[in-house]
mmCIF file of C-alpha atoms in Angstrom:
data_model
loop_
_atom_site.group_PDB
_atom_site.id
_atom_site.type_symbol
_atom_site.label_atom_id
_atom_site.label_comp_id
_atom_site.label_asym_id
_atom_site.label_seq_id
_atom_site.Cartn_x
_atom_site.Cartn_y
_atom_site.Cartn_z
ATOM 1 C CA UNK A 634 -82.155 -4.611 116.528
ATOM 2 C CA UNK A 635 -80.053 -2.424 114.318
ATOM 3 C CA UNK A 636 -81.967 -0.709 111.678
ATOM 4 C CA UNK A 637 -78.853 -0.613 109.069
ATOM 5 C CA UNK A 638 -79.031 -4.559 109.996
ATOM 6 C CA UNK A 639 -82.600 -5.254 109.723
ATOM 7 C CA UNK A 640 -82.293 -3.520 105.875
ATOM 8 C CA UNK A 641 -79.320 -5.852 105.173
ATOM 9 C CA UNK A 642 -81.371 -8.846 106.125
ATOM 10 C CA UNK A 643 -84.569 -7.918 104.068
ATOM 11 C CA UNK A 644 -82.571 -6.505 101.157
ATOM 12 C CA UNK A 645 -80.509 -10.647 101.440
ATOM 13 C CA UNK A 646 -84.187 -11.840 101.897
ATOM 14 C CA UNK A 647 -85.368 -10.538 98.809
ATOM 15 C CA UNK A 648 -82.747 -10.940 96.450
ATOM 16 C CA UNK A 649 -82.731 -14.990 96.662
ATOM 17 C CA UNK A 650 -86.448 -14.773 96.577
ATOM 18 C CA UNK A 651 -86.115 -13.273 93.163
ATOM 19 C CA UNK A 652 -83.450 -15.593 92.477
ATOM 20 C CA UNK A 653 -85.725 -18.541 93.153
ATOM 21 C CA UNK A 654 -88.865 -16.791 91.639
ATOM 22 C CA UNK A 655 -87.999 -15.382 88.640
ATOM 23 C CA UNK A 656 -87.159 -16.853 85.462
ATOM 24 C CA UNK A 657 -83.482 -16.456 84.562
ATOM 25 C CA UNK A 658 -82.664 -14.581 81.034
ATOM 26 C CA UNK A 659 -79.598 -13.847 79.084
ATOM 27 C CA UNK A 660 -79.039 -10.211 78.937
ATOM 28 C CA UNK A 661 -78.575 -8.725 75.296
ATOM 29 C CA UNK A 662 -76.943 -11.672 73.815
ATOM 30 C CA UNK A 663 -77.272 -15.352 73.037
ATOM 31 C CA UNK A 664 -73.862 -16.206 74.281
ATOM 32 C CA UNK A 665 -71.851 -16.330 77.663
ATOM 33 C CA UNK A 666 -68.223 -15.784 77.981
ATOM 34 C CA UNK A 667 -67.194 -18.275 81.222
ATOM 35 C CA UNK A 668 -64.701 -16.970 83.371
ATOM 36 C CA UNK A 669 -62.988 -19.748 85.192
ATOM 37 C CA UNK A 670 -63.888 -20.649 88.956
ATOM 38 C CA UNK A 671 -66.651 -17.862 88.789
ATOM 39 C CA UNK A 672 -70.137 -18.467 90.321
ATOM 40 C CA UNK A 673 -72.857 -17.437 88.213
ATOM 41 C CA UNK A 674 -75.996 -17.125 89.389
ATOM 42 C CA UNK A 675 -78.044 -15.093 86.703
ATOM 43 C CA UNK A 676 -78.798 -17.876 84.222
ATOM 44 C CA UNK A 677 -80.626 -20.856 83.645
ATOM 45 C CA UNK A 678 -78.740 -24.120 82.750
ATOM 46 C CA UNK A 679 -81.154 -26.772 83.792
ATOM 47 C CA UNK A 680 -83.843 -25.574 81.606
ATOM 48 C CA UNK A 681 -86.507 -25.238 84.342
ATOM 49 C CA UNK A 682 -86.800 -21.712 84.147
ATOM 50 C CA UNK A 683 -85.394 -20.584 87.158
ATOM 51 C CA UNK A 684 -81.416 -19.324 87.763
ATOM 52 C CA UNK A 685 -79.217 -21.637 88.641
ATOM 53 C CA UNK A 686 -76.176 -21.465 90.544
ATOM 54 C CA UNK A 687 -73.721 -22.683 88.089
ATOM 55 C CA UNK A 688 -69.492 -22.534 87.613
ATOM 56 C CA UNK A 689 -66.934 -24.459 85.769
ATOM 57 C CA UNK A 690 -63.192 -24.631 85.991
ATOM 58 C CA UNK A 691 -59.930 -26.481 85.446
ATOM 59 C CA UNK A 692 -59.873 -29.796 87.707
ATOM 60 C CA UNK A 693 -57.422 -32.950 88.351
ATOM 61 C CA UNK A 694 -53.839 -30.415 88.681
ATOM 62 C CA UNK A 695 -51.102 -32.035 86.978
ATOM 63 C CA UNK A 696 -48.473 -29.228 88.260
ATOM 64 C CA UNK A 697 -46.696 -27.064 86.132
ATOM 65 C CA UNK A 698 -49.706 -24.850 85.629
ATOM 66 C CA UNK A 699 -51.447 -27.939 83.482
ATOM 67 C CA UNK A 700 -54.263 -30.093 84.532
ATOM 68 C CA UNK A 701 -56.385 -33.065 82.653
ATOM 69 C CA UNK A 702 -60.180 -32.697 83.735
ATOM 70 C CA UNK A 703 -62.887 -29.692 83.953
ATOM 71 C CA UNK A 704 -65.369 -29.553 86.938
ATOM 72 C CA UNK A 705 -68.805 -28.045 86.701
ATOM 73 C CA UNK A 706 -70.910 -27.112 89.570
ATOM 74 C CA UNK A 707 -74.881 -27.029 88.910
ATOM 75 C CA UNK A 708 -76.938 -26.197 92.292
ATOM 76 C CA UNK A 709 -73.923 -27.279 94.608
ATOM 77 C CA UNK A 710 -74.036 -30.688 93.016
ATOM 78 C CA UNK A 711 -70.119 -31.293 91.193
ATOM 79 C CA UNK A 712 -69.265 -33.121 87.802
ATOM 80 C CA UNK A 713 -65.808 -34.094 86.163
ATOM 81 C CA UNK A 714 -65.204 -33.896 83.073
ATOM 82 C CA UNK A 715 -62.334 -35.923 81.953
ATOM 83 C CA UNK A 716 -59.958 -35.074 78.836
ATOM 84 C CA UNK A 717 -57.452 -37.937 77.239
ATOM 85 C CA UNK A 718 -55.490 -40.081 79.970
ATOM 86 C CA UNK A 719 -52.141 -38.960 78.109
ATOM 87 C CA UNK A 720 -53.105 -35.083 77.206
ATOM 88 C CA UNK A 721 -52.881 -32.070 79.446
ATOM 89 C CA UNK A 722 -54.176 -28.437 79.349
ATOM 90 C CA UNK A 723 -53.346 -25.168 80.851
ATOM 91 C CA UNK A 724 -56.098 -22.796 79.472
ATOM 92 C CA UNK A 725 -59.952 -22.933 79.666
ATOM 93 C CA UNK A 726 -62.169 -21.241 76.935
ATOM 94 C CA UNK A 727 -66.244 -22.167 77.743
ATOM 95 C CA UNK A 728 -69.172 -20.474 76.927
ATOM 96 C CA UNK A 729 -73.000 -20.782 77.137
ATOM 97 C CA UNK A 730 -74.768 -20.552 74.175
ATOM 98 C CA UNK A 731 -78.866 -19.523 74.796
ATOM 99 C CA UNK A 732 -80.711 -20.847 71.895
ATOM 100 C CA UNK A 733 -84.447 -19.888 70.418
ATOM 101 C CA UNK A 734 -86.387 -22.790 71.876
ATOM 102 C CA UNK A 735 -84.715 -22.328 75.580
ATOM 103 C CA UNK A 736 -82.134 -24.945 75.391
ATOM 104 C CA UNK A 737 -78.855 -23.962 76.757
ATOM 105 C CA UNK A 738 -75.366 -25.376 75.355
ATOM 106 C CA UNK A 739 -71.803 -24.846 76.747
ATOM 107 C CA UNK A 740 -68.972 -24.840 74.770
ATOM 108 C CA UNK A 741 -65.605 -26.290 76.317
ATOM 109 C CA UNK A 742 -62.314 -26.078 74.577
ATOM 110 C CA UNK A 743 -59.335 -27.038 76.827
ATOM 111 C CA UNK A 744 -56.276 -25.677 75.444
ATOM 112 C CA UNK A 745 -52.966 -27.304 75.900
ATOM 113 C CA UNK A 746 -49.539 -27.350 73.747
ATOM 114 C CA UNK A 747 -48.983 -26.646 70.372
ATOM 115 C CA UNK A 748 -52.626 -24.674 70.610
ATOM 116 C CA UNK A 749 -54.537 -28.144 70.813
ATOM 117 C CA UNK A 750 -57.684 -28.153 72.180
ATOM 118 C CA UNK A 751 -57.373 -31.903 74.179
ATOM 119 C CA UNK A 752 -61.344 -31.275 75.070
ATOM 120 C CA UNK A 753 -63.411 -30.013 73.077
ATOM 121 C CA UNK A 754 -67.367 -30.255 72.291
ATOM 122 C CA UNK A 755 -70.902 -28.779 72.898
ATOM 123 C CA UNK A 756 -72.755 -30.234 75.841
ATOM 124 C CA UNK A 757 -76.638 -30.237 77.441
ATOM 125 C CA UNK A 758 -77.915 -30.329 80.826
ATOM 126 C CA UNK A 759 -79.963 -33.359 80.244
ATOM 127 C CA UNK A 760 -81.130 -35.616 83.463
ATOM 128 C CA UNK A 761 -79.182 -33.744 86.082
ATOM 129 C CA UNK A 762 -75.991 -33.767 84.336
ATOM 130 C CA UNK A 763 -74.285 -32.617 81.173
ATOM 131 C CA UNK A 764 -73.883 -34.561 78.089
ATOM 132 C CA UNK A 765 -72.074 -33.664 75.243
ATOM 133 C CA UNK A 766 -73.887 -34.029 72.189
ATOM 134 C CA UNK A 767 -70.926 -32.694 69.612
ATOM 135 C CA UNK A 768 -67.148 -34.102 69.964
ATOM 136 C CA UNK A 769 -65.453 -31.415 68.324
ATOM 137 C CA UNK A 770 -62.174 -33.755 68.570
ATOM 138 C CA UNK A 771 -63.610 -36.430 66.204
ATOM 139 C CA UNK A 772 -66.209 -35.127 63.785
ATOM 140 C CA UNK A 773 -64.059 -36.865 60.357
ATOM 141 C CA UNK A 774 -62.854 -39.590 62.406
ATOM 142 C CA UNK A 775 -60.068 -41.733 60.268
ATOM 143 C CA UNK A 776 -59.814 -38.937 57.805
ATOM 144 C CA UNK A 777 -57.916 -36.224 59.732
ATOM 145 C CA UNK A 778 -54.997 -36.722 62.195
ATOM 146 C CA UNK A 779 -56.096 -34.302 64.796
ATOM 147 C CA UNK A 780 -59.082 -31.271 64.799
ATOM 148 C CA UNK A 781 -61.037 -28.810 66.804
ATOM 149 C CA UNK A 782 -63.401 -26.853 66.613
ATOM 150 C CA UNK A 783 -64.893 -23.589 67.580
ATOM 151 C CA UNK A 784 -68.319 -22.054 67.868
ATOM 152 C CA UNK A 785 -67.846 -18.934 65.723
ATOM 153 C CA UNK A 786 -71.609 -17.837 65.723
ATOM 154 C CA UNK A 787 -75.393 -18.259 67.072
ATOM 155 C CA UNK A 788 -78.293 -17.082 65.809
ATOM 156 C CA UNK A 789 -82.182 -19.431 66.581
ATOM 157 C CA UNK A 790 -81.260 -22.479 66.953
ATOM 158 C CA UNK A 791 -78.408 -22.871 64.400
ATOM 159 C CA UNK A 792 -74.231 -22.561 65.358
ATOM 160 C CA UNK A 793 -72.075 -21.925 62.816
ATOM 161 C CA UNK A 794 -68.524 -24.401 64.061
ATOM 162 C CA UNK A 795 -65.149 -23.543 62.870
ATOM 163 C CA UNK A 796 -63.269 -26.950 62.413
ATOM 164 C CA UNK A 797 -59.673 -27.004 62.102
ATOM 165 C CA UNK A 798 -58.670 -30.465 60.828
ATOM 166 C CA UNK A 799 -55.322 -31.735 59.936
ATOM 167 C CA UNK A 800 -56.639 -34.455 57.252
ATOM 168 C CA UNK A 801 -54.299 -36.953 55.600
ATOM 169 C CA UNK A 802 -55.684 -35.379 52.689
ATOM 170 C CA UNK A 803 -55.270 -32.152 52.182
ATOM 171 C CA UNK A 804 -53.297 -31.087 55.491
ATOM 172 C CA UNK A 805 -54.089 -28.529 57.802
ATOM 173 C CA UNK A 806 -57.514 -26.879 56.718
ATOM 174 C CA UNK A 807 -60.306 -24.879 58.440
ATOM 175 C CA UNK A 808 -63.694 -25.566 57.268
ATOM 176 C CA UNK A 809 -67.033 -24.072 58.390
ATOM 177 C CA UNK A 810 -70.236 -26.421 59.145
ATOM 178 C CA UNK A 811 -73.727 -25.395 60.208
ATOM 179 C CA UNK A 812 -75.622 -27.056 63.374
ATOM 180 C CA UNK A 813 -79.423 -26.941 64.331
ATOM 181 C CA UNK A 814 -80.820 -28.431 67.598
ATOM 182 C CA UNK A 815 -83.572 -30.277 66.121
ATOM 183 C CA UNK A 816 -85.406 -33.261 68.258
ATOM 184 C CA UNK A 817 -83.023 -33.290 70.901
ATOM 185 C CA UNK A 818 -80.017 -33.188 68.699
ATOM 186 C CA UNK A 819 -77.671 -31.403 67.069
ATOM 187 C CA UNK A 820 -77.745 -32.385 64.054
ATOM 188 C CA UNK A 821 -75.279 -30.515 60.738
ATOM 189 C CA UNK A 822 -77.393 -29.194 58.727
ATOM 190 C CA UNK A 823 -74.922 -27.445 55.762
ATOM 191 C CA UNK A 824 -74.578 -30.019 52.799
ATOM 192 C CA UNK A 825 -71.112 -29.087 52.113
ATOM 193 C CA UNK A 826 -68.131 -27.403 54.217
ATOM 194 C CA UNK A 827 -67.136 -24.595 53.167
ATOM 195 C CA UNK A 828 -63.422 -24.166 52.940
ATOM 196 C CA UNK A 829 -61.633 -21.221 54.560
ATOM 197 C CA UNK A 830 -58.158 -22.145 54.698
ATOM 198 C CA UNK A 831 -55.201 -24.675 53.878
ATOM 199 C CA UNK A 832 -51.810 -24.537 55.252
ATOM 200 C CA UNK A 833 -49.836 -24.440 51.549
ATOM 201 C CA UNK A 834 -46.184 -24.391 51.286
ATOM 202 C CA UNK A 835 -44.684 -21.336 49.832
ATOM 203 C CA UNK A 836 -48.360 -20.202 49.712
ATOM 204 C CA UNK A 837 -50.599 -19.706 47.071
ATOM 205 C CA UNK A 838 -53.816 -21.223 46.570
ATOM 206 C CA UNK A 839 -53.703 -23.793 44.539
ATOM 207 C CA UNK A 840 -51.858 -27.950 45.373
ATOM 208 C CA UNK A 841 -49.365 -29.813 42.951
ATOM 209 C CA UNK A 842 -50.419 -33.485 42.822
ATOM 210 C CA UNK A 843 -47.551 -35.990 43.905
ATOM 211 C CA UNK A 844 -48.909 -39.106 42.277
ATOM 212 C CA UNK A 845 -51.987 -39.970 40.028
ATOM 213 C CA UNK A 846 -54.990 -39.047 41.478
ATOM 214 C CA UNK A 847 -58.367 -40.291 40.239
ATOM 215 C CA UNK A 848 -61.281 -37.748 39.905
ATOM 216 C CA UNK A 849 -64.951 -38.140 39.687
ATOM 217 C CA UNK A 850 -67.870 -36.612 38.069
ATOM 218 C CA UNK A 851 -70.393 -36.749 41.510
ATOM 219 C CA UNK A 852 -69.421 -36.794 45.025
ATOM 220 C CA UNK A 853 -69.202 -41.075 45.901
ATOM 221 C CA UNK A 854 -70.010 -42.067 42.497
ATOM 222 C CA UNK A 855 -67.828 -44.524 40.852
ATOM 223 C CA UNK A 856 -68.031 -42.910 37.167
ATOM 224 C CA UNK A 857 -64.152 -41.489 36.941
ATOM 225 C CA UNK A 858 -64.151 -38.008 35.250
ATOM 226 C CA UNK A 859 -60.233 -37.483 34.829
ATOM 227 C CA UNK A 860 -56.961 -38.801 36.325
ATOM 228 C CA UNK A 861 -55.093 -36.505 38.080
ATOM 229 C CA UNK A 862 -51.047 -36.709 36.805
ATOM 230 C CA UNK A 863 -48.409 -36.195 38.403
ATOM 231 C CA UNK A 864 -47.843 -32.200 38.910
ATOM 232 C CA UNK A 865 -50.986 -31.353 37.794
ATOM 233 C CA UNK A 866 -51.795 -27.834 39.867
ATOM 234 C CA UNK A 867 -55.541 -28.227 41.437
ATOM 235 C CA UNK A 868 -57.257 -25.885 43.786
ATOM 236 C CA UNK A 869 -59.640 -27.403 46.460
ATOM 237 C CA UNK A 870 -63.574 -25.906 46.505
ATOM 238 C CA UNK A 871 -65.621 -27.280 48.932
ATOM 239 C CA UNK A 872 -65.773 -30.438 51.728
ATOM 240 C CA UNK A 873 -68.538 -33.404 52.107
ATOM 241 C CA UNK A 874 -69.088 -36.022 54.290
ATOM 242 C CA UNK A 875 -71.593 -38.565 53.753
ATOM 243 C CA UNK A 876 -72.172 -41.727 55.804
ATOM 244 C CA UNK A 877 -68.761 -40.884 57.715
ATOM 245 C CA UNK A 878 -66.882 -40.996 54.171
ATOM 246 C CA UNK A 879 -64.872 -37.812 53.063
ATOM 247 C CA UNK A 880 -64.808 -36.320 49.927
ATOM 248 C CA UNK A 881 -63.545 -33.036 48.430
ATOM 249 C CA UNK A 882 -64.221 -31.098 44.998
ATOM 250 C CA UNK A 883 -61.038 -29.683 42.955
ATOM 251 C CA UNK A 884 -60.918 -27.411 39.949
ATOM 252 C CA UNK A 885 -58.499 -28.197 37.211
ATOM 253 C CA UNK A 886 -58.107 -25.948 34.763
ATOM 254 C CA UNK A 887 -62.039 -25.276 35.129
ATOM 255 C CA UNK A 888 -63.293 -28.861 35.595
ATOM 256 C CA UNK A 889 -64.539 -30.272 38.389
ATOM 257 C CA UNK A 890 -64.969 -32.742 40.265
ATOM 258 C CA UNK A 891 -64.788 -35.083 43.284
ATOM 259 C CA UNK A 892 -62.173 -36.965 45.218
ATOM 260 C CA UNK A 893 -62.154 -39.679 47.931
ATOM 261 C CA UNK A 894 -60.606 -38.510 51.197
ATOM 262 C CA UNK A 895 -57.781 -40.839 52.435
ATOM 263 C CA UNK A 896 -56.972 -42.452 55.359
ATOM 264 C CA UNK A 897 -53.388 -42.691 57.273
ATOM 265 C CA UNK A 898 -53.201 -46.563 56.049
ATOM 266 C CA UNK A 899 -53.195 -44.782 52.336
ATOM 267 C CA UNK A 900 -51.513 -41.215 52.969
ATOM 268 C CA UNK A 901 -48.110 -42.574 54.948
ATOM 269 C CA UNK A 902 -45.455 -42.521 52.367
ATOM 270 C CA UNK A 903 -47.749 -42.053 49.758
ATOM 271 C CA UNK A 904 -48.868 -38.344 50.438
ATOM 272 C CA UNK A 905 -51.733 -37.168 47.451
ATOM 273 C CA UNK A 906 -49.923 -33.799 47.109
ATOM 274 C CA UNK A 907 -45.940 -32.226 47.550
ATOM 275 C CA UNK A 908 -46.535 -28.783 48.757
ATOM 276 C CA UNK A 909 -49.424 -29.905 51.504
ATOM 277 C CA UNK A 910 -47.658 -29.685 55.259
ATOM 278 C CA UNK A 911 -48.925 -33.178 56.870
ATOM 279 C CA UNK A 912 -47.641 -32.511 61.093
#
């Protein structure tokens, strides 16, 4: 036999032993940037231990350049993850996220028109397949119109998420939360969202109330503090959800206090304020 073969063969042999033998690792960093269609082999997603051969890409083509599902590959076996039945996407932004105690997350966001993100969440290898334990397109359910979100940081166990909501509140905002994986979950673990940015016409910081608004003293409580009038200028602090209700603090004029969020059944034709963009 040919020597140059017979070094091929044992060079071939020994790199899947080491494959199979030795414990997969992120190198330098806790996160993954996913290229599309790309087999990876140097990680572990199973959390077993060992590397994995893993991949993910767009699925289910529409034509046009769009499609409406992502496929994952784990060990040759194939899952499909479906986005909305009416929805298409055209871009494909995922990444694995290696946290403290082992467990691996990856982070889909399926892009499509208009810069919407038509799937979107954190998932988990969990029972040989992957489950997604955040839905990053329905975190403040009847309050908002549309969001996403986006893993802007990782550090232990905790992800800092980016939401971008378009509430029938407020209008288009972007809010950060904090996550821990605690007990098998992934639970939010910051008491209040911190506001980043609202979509104001003309600019500006701070929102002119369109009709009488009712403010009060502690976040849920029914003891009113003030009633908002109509042009009254108010600038918006800090987010809170509690028990799937939304609420938001305002300073006027250096008091504070708390608002309910509304729904679309109360913001259609009856927006709260007149320089908020609502689409």
């Amino acid at each position: 036999m040919n020597t140059k073969n017979i070094y091929k063969k044992l060079f071939l042999f020994l790199f899947l032993f080491a494959m199979v033998m030795v414990p997969a690792r992120f190198a330098k960093a806790d996160t993954i940037v996913l290229r599309d269609g790309r087999m990876y082999t140097e990680y572990d997603v199973t959390g077993d231990r060992r590397a994995d051969m893993f991949s993910i890409s767009m699925g289910n083509y529409q034509g046009y350049g769009e499609y409406k599902a992502v496929v994952v590959r784990v060990n040759g076996k194939k899952q499909v993850i479906n986005g909305s039945r009416w929805d298409s996407f055209y871009d494909l932004d995922a990444r694995l996220y290696k946290l403290k105690n082992r467990k691996t997350l990856l982070y889909i966001g399926a892009h499509g028109d208009n810069d919407h993100i038509y799937l979107n969440g954190l998932y988990e290898y969990k029972n040989g397949s992957w489950k997604r334990i955040l839905n990053l397109n329905n975190c403040f359910g009847k309050y908002r119109q549309y969001e996403r979100g986006d893993v802007i940081s990782c550090s232990g166990n905790t992800l800092k998420v980016r939401h971008e909501v378009m509430t029938w509140s407020l209008g288009l905002c972007r809010v950060d939360y904090t996550y821990a994986y605690k007990s098998g979950k992934l639970k939010r673990t910051s008491t209040y969202g911190k506001l980043i940015s609202q979509s104001i016409r003309g600019g500006g910081k701070y929102l002119k109330v369109k009709s009488n608004i009712n403010v009060y003293k502690y976040c849920g409580s029914g003891k009113k503090l003030l009633t908002l009038r109509r042009g009254a200028k108010i600038r918006v602090e800090k987010w809170r959800v509690v028990n799937g209700k939304f609420y938001y603090q305002i300073n006027c004029k250096g008091r504070r206090g708390w608002i309910n969020g509304i729904t679309k059944r109360n913001s259609v034709g009856n927006p709260q304020y007149s320089n908020v963009y609502y689409v």
